[in-house]
mmCIF file of N, CA and C in Angstrom:
data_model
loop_
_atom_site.group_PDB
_atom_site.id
_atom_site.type_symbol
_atom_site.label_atom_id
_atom_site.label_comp_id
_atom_site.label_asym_id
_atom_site.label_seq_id
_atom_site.Cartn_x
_atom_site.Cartn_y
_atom_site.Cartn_z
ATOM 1 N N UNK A 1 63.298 67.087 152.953
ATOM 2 C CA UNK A 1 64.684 66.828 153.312
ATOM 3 C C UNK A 1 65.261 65.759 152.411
ATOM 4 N N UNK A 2 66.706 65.919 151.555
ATOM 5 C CA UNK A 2 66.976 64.993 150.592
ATOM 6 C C UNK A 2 68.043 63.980 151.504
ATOM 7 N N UNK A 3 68.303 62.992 150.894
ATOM 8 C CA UNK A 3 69.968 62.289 151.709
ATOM 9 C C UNK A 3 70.561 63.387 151.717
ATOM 10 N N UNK A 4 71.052 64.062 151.207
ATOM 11 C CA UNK A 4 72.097 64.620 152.044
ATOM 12 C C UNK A 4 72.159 65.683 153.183
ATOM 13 N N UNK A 5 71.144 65.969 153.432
ATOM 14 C CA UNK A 5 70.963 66.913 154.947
ATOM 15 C C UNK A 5 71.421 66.136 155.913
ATOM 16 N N UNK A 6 71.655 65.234 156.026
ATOM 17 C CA UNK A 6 72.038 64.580 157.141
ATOM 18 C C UNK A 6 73.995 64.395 156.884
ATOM 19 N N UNK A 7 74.258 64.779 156.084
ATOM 20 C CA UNK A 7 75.877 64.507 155.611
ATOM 21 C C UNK A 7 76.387 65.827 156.184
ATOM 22 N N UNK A 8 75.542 66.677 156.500
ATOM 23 C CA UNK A 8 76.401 67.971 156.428
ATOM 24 C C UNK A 8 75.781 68.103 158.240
ATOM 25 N N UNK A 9 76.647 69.445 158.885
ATOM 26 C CA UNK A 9 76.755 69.450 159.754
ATOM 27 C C UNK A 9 77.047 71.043 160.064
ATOM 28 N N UNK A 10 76.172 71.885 161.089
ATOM 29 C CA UNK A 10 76.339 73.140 161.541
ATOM 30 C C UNK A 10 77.433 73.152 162.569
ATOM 31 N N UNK A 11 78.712 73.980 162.446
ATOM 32 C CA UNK A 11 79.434 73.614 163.256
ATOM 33 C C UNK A 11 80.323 75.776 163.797
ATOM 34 N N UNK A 12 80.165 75.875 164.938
ATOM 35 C CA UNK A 12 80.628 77.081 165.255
ATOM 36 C C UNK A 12 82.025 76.676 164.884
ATOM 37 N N UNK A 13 82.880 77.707 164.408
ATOM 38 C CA UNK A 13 84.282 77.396 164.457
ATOM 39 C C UNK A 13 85.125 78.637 164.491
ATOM 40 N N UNK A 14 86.013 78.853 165.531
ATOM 41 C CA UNK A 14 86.817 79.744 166.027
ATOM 42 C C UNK A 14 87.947 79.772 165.555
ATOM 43 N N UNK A 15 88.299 81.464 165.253
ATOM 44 C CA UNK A 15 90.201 81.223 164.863
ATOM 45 C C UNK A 15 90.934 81.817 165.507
ATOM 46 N N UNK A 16 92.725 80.864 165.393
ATOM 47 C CA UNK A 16 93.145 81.558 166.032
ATOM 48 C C UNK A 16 94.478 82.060 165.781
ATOM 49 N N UNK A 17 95.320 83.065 165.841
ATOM 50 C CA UNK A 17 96.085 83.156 164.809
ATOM 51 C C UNK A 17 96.409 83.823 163.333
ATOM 52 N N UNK A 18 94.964 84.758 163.187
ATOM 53 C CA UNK A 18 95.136 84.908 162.281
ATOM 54 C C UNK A 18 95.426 86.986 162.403
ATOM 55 N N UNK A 19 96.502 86.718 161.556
ATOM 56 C CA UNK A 19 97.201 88.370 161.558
ATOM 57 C C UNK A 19 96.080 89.259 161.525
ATOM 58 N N UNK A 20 95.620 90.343 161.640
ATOM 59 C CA UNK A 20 94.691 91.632 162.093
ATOM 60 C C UNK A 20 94.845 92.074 160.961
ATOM 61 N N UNK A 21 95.776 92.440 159.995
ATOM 62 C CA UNK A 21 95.498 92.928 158.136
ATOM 63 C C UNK A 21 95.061 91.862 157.812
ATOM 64 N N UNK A 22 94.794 90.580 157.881
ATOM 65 C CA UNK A 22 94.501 89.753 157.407
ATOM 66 C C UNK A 22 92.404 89.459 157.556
ATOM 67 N N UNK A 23 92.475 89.943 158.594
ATOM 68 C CA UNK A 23 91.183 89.661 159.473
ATOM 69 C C UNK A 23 89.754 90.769 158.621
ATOM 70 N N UNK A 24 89.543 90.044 157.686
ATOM 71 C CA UNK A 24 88.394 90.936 156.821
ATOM 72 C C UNK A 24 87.998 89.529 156.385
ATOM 73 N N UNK A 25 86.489 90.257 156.076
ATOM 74 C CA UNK A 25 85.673 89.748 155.680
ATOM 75 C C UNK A 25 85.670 88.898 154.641
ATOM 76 N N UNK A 26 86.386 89.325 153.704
ATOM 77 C CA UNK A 26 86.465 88.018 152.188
ATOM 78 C C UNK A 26 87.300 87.410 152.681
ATOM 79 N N UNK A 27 88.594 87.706 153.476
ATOM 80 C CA UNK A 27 89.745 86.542 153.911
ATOM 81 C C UNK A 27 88.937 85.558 154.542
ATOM 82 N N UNK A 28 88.005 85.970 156.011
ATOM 83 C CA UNK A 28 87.549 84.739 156.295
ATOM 84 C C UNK A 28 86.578 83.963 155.577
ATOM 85 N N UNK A 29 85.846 84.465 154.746
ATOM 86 C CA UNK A 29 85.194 83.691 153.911
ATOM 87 C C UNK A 29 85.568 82.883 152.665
ATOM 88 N N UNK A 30 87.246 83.081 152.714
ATOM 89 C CA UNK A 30 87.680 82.509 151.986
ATOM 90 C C UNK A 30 88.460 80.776 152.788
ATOM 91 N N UNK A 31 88.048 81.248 154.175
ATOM 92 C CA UNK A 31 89.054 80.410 154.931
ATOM 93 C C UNK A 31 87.875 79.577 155.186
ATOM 94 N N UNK A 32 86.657 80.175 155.469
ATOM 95 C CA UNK A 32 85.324 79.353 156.327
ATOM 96 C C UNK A 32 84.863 78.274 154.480
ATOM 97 N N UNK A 33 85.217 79.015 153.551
ATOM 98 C CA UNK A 33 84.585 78.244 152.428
ATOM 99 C C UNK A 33 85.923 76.855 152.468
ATOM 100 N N UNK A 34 86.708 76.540 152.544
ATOM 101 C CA UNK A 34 87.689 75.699 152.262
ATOM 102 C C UNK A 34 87.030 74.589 153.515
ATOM 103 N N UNK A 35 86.368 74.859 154.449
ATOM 104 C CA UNK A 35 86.121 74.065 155.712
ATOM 105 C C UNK A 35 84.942 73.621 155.383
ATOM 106 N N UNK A 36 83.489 74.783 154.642
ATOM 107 C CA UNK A 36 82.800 73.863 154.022
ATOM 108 C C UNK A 36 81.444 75.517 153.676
ATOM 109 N N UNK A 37 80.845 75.142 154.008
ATOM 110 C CA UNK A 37 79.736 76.443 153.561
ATOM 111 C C UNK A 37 79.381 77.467 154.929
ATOM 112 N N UNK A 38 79.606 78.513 154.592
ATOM 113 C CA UNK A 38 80.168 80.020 155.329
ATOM 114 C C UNK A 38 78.385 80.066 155.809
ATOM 115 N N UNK A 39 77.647 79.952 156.759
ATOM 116 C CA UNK A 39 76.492 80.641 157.054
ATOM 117 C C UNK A 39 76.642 82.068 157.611
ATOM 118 N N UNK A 40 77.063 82.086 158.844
ATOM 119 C CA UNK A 40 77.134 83.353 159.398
ATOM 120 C C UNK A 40 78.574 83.853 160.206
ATOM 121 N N UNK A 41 78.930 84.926 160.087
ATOM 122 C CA UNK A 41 80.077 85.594 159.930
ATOM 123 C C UNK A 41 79.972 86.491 161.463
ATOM 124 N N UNK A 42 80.715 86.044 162.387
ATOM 125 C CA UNK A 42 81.146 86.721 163.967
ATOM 126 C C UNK A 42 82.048 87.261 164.211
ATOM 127 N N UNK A 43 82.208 88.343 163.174
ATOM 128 C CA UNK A 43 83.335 89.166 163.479
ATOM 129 C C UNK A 43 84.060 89.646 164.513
ATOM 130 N N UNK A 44 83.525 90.002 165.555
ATOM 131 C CA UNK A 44 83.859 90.582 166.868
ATOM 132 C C UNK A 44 84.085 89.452 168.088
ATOM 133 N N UNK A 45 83.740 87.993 167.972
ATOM 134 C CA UNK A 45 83.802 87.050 168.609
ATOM 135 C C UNK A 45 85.193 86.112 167.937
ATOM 136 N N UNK A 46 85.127 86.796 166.675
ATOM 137 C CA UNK A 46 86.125 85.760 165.369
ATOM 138 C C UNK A 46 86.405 84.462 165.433
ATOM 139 N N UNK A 47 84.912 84.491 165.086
ATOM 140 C CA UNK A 47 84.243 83.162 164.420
ATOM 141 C C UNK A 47 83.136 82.782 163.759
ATOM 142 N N UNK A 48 82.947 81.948 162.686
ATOM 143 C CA UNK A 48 81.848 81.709 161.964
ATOM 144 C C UNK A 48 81.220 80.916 162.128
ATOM 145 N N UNK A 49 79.971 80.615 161.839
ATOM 146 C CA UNK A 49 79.000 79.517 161.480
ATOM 147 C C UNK A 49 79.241 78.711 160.166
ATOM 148 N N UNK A 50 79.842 77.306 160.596
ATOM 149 C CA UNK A 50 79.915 76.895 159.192
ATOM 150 C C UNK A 50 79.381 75.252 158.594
ATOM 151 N N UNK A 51 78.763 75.421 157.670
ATOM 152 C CA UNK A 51 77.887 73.871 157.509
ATOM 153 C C UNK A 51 79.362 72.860 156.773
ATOM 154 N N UNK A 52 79.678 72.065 157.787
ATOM 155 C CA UNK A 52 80.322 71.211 156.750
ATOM 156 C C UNK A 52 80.075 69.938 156.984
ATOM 157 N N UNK A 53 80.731 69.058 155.641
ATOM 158 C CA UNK A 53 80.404 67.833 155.128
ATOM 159 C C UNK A 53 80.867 66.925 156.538
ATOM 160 N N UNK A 54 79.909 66.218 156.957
ATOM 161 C CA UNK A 54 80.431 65.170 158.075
ATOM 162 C C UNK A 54 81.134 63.642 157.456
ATOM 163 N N UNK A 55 81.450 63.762 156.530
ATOM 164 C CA UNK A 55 81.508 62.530 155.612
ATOM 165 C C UNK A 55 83.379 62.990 155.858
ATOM 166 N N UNK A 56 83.848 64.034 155.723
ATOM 167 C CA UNK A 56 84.853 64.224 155.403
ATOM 168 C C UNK A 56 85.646 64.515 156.771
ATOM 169 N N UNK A 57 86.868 64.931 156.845
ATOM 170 C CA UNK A 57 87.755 65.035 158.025
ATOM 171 C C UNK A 57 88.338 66.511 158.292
ATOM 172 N N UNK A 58 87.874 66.700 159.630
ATOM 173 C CA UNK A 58 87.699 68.483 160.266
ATOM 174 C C UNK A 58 89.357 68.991 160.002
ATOM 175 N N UNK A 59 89.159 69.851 159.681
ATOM 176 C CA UNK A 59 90.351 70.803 159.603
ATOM 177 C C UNK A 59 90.484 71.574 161.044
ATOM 178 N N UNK A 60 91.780 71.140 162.375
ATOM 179 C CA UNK A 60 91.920 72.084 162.397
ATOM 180 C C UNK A 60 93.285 73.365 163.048
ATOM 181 N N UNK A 61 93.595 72.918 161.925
ATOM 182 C CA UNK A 61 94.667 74.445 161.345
ATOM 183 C C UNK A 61 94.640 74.155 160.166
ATOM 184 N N UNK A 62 95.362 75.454 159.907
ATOM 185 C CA UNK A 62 94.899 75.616 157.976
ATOM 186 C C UNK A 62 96.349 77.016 157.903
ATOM 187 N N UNK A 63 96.824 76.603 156.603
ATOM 188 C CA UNK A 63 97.599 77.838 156.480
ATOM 189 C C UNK A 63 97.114 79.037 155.689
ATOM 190 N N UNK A 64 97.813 79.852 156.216
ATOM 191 C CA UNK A 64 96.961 81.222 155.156
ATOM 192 C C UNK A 64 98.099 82.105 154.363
ATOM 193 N N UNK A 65 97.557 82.401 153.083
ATOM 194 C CA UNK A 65 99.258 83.360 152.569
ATOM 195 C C UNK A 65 98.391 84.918 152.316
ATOM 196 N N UNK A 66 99.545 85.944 152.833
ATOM 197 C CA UNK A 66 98.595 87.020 152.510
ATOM 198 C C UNK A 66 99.101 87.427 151.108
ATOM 199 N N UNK A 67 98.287 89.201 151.019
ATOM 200 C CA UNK A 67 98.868 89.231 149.894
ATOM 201 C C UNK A 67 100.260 89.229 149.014
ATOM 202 N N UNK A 68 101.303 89.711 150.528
ATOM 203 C CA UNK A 68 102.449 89.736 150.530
ATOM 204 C C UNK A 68 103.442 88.478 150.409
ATOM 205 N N UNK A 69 102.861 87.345 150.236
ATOM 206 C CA UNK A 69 103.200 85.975 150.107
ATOM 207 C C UNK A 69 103.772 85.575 151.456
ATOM 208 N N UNK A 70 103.323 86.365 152.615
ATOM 209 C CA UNK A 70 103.732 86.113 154.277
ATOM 210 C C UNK A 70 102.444 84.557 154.616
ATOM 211 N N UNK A 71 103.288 83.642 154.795
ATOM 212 C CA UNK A 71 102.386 82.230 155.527
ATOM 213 C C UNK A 71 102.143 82.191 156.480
ATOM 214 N N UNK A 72 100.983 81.778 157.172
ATOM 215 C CA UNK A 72 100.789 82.090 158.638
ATOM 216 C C UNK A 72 99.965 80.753 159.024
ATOM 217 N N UNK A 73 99.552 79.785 160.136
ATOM 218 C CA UNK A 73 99.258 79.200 159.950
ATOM 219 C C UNK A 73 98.719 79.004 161.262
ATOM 220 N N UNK A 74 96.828 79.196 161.062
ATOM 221 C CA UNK A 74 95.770 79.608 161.814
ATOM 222 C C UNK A 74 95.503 78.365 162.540
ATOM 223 N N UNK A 75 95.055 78.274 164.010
ATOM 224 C CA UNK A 75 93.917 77.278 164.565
ATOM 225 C C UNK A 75 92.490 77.678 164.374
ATOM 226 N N UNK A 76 92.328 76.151 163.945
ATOM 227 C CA UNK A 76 90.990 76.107 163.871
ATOM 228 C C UNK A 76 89.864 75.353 165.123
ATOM 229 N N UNK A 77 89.155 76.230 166.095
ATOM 230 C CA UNK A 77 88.647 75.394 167.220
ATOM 231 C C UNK A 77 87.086 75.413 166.902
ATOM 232 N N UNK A 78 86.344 74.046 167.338
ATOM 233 C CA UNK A 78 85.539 73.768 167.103
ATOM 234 C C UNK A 78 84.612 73.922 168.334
ATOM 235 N N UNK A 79 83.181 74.780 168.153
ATOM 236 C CA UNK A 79 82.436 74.902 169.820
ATOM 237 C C UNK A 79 81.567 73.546 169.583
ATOM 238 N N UNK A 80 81.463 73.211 171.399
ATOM 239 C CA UNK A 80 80.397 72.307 171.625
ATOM 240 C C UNK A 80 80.872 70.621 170.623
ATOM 241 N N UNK A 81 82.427 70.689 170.282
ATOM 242 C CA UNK A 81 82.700 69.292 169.593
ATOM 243 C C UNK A 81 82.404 68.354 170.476
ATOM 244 N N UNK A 82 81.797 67.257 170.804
ATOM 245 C CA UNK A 82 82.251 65.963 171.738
ATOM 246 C C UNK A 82 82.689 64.708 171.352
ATOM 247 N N UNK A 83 82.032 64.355 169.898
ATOM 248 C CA UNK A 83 82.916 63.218 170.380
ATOM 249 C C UNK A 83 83.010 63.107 168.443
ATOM 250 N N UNK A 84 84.278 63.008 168.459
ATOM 251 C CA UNK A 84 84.872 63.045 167.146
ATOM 252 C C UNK A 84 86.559 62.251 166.784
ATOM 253 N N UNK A 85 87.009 61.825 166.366
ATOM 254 C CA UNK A 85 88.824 61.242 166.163
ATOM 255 C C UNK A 85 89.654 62.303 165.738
ATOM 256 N N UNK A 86 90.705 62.197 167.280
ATOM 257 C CA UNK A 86 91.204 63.267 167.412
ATOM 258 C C UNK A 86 92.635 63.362 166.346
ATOM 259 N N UNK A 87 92.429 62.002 166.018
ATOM 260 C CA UNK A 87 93.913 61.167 165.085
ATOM 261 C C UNK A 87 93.845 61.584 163.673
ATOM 262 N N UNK A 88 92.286 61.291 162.969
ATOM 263 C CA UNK A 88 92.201 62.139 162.059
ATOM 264 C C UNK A 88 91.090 62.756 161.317
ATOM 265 N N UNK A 89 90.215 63.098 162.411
ATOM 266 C CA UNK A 89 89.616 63.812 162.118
ATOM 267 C C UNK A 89 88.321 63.834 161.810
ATOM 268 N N UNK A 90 87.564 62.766 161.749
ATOM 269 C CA UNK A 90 85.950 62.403 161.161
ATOM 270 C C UNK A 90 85.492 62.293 162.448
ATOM 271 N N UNK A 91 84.173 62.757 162.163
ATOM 272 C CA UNK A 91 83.133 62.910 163.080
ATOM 273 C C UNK A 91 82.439 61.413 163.192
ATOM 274 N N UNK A 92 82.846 60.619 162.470
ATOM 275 C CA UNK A 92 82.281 58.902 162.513
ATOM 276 C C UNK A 92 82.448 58.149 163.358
ATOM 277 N N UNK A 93 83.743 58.468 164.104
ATOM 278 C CA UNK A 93 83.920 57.424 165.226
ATOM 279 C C UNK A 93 84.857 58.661 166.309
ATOM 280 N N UNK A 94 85.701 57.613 167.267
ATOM 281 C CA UNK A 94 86.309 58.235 168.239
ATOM 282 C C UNK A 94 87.981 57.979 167.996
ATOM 283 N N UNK A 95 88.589 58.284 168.960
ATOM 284 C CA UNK A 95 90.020 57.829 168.301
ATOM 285 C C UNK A 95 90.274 56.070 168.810
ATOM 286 N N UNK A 96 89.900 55.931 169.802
ATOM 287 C CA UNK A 96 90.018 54.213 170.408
ATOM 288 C C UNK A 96 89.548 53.178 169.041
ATOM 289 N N UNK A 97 88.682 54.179 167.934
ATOM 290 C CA UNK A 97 88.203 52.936 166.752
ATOM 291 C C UNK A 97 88.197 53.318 165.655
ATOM 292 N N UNK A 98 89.525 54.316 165.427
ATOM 293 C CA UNK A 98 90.539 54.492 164.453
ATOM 294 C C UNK A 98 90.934 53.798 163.417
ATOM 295 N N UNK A 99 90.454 53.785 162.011
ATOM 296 C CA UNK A 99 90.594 52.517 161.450
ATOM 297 C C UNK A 99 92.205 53.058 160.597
ATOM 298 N N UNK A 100 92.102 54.481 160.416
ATOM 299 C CA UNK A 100 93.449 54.789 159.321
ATOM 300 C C UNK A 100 94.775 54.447 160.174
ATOM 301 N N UNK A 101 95.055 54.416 161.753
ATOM 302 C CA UNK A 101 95.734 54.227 161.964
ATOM 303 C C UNK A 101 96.108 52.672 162.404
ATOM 304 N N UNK A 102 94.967 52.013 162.406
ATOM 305 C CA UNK A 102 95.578 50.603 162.134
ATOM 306 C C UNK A 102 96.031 49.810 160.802
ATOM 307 N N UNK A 103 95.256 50.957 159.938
ATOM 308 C CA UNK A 103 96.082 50.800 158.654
ATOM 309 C C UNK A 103 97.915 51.000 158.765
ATOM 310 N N UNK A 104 97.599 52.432 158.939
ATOM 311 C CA UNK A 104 99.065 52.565 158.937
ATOM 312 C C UNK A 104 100.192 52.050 160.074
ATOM 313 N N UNK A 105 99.512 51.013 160.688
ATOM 314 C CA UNK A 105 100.454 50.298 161.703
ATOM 315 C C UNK A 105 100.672 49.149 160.823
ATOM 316 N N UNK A 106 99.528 48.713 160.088
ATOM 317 C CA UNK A 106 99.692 47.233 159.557
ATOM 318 C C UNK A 106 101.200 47.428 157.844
ATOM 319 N N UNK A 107 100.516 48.787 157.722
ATOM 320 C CA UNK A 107 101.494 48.720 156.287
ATOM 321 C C UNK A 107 103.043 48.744 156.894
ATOM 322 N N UNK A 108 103.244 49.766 158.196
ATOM 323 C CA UNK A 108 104.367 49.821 158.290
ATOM 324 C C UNK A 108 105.186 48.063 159.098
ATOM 325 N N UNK A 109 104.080 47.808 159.343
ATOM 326 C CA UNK A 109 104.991 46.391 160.200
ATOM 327 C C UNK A 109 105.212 45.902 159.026
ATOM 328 N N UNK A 110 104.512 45.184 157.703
ATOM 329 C CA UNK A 110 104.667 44.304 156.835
ATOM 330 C C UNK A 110 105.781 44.976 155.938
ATOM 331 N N UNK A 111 106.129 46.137 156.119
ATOM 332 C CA UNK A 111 106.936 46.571 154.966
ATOM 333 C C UNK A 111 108.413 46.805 155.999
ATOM 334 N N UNK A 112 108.170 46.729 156.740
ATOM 335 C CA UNK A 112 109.485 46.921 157.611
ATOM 336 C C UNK A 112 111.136 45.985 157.475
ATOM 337 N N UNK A 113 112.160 46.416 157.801
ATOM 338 C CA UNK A 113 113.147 45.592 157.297
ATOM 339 C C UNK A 113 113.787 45.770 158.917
ATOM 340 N N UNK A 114 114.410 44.401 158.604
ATOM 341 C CA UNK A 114 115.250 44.191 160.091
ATOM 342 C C UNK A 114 116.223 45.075 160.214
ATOM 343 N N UNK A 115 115.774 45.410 161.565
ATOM 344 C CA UNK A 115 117.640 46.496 161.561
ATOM 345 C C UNK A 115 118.936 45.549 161.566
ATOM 346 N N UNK A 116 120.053 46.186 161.647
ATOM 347 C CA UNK A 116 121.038 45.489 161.677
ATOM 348 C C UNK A 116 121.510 44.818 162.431
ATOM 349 N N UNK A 117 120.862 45.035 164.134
ATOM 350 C CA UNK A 117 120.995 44.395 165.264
ATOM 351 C C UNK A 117 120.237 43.239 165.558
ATOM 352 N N UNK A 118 119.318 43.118 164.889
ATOM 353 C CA UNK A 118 118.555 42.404 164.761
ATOM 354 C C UNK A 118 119.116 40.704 164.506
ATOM 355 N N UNK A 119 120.094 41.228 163.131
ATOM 356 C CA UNK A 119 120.697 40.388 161.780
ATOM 357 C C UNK A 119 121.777 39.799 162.900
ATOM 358 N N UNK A 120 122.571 40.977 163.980
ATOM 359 C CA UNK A 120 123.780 40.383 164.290
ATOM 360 C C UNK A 120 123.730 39.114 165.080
ATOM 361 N N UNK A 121 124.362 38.017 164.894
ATOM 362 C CA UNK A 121 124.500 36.900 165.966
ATOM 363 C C UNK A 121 125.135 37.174 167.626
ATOM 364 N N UNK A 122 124.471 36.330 168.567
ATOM 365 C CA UNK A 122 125.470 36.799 169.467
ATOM 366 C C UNK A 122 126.457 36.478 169.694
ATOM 367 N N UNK A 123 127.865 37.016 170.391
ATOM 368 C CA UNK A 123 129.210 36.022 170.738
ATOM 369 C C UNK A 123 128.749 34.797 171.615
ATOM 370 N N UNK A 124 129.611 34.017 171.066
ATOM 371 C CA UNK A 124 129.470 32.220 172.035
ATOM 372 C C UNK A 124 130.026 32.310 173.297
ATOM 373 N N UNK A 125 129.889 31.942 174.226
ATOM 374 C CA UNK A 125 130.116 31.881 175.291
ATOM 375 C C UNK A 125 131.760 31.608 175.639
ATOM 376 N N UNK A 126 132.843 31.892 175.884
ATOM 377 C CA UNK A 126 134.152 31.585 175.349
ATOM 378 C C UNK A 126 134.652 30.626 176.098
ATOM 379 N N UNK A 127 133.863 29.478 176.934
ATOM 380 C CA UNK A 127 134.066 28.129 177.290
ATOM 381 C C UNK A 127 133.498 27.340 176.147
ATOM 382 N N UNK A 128 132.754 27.748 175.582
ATOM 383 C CA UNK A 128 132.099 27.383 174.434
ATOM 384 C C UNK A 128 133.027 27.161 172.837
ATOM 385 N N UNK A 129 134.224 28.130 172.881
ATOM 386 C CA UNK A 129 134.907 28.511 171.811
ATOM 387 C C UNK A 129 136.021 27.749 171.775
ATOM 388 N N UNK A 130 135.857 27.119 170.367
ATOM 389 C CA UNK A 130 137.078 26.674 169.782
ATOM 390 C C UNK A 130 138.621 27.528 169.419
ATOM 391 N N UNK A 131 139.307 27.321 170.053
ATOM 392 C CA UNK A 131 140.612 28.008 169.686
ATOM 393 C C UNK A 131 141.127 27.036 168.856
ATOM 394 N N UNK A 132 142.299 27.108 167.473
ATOM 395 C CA UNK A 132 142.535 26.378 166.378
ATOM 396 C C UNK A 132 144.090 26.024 166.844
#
């Protein structure tokens, strides 16, 4: 067994969505290869066996174009998943310890600009106000 048997991951994965001219054999093996390596092919259940990289982040929907340049855009369900980030997607943690989205909370606060209500002062109290 080398390092990387442990990076990759047997994972059933179900579709859903996908048009019936569309539903052959090289299409899905063209769809199961983009997710990661095609083992075995469940035609009649429509779904495959597929080894993919656990390092990377699960796909699941995916668009498909047929030959007719018609887009369609498949679910992808995963059997027996439990515990994975539903935010984006890696099998490394859960969503409660989410690190991309505290990224993207931190970039958007620091880059943020005051709204305009923010800027406005309030009116003075008009016992408060000088008349000239």
């Amino acid at each position: 067994m080398g390092p990387s048997s442990n990076r990759n991951s047997n994972s059933l994965a179900a579709f859903k969505g996908v048009p019936l001219h569309l539903w052959t054999v090289t299409n899905l093996k063209k769809i199961g290869a983009r997710l990661g390596v095609v083992d075995t092919l469940e035609l009649a259940e429509r779904r495959m066996l597929v080894n993919v990289d656990s390092r990377k982040s699960l796909k699941f929907s995916r668009k498909v174009e047929s030959p007719n340049g018609d887009e369609v855009t498949i679910e992808i369900k995963y059997d027996k998943l439990f515990k994975h980030c539903s935010l984006c997607g890696m099998l490394t943690h859960e969503k409660e310890l989410c690190l991309s989205v505290d990224m993207k909370a931190q970039h958007q606060s620091s880059g943020a600009r005051q709204g305009v209500f923010t800027r406005v002062q309030p009116p003075l109290d008009l016992s408060q106000r000088v008349i000239p």
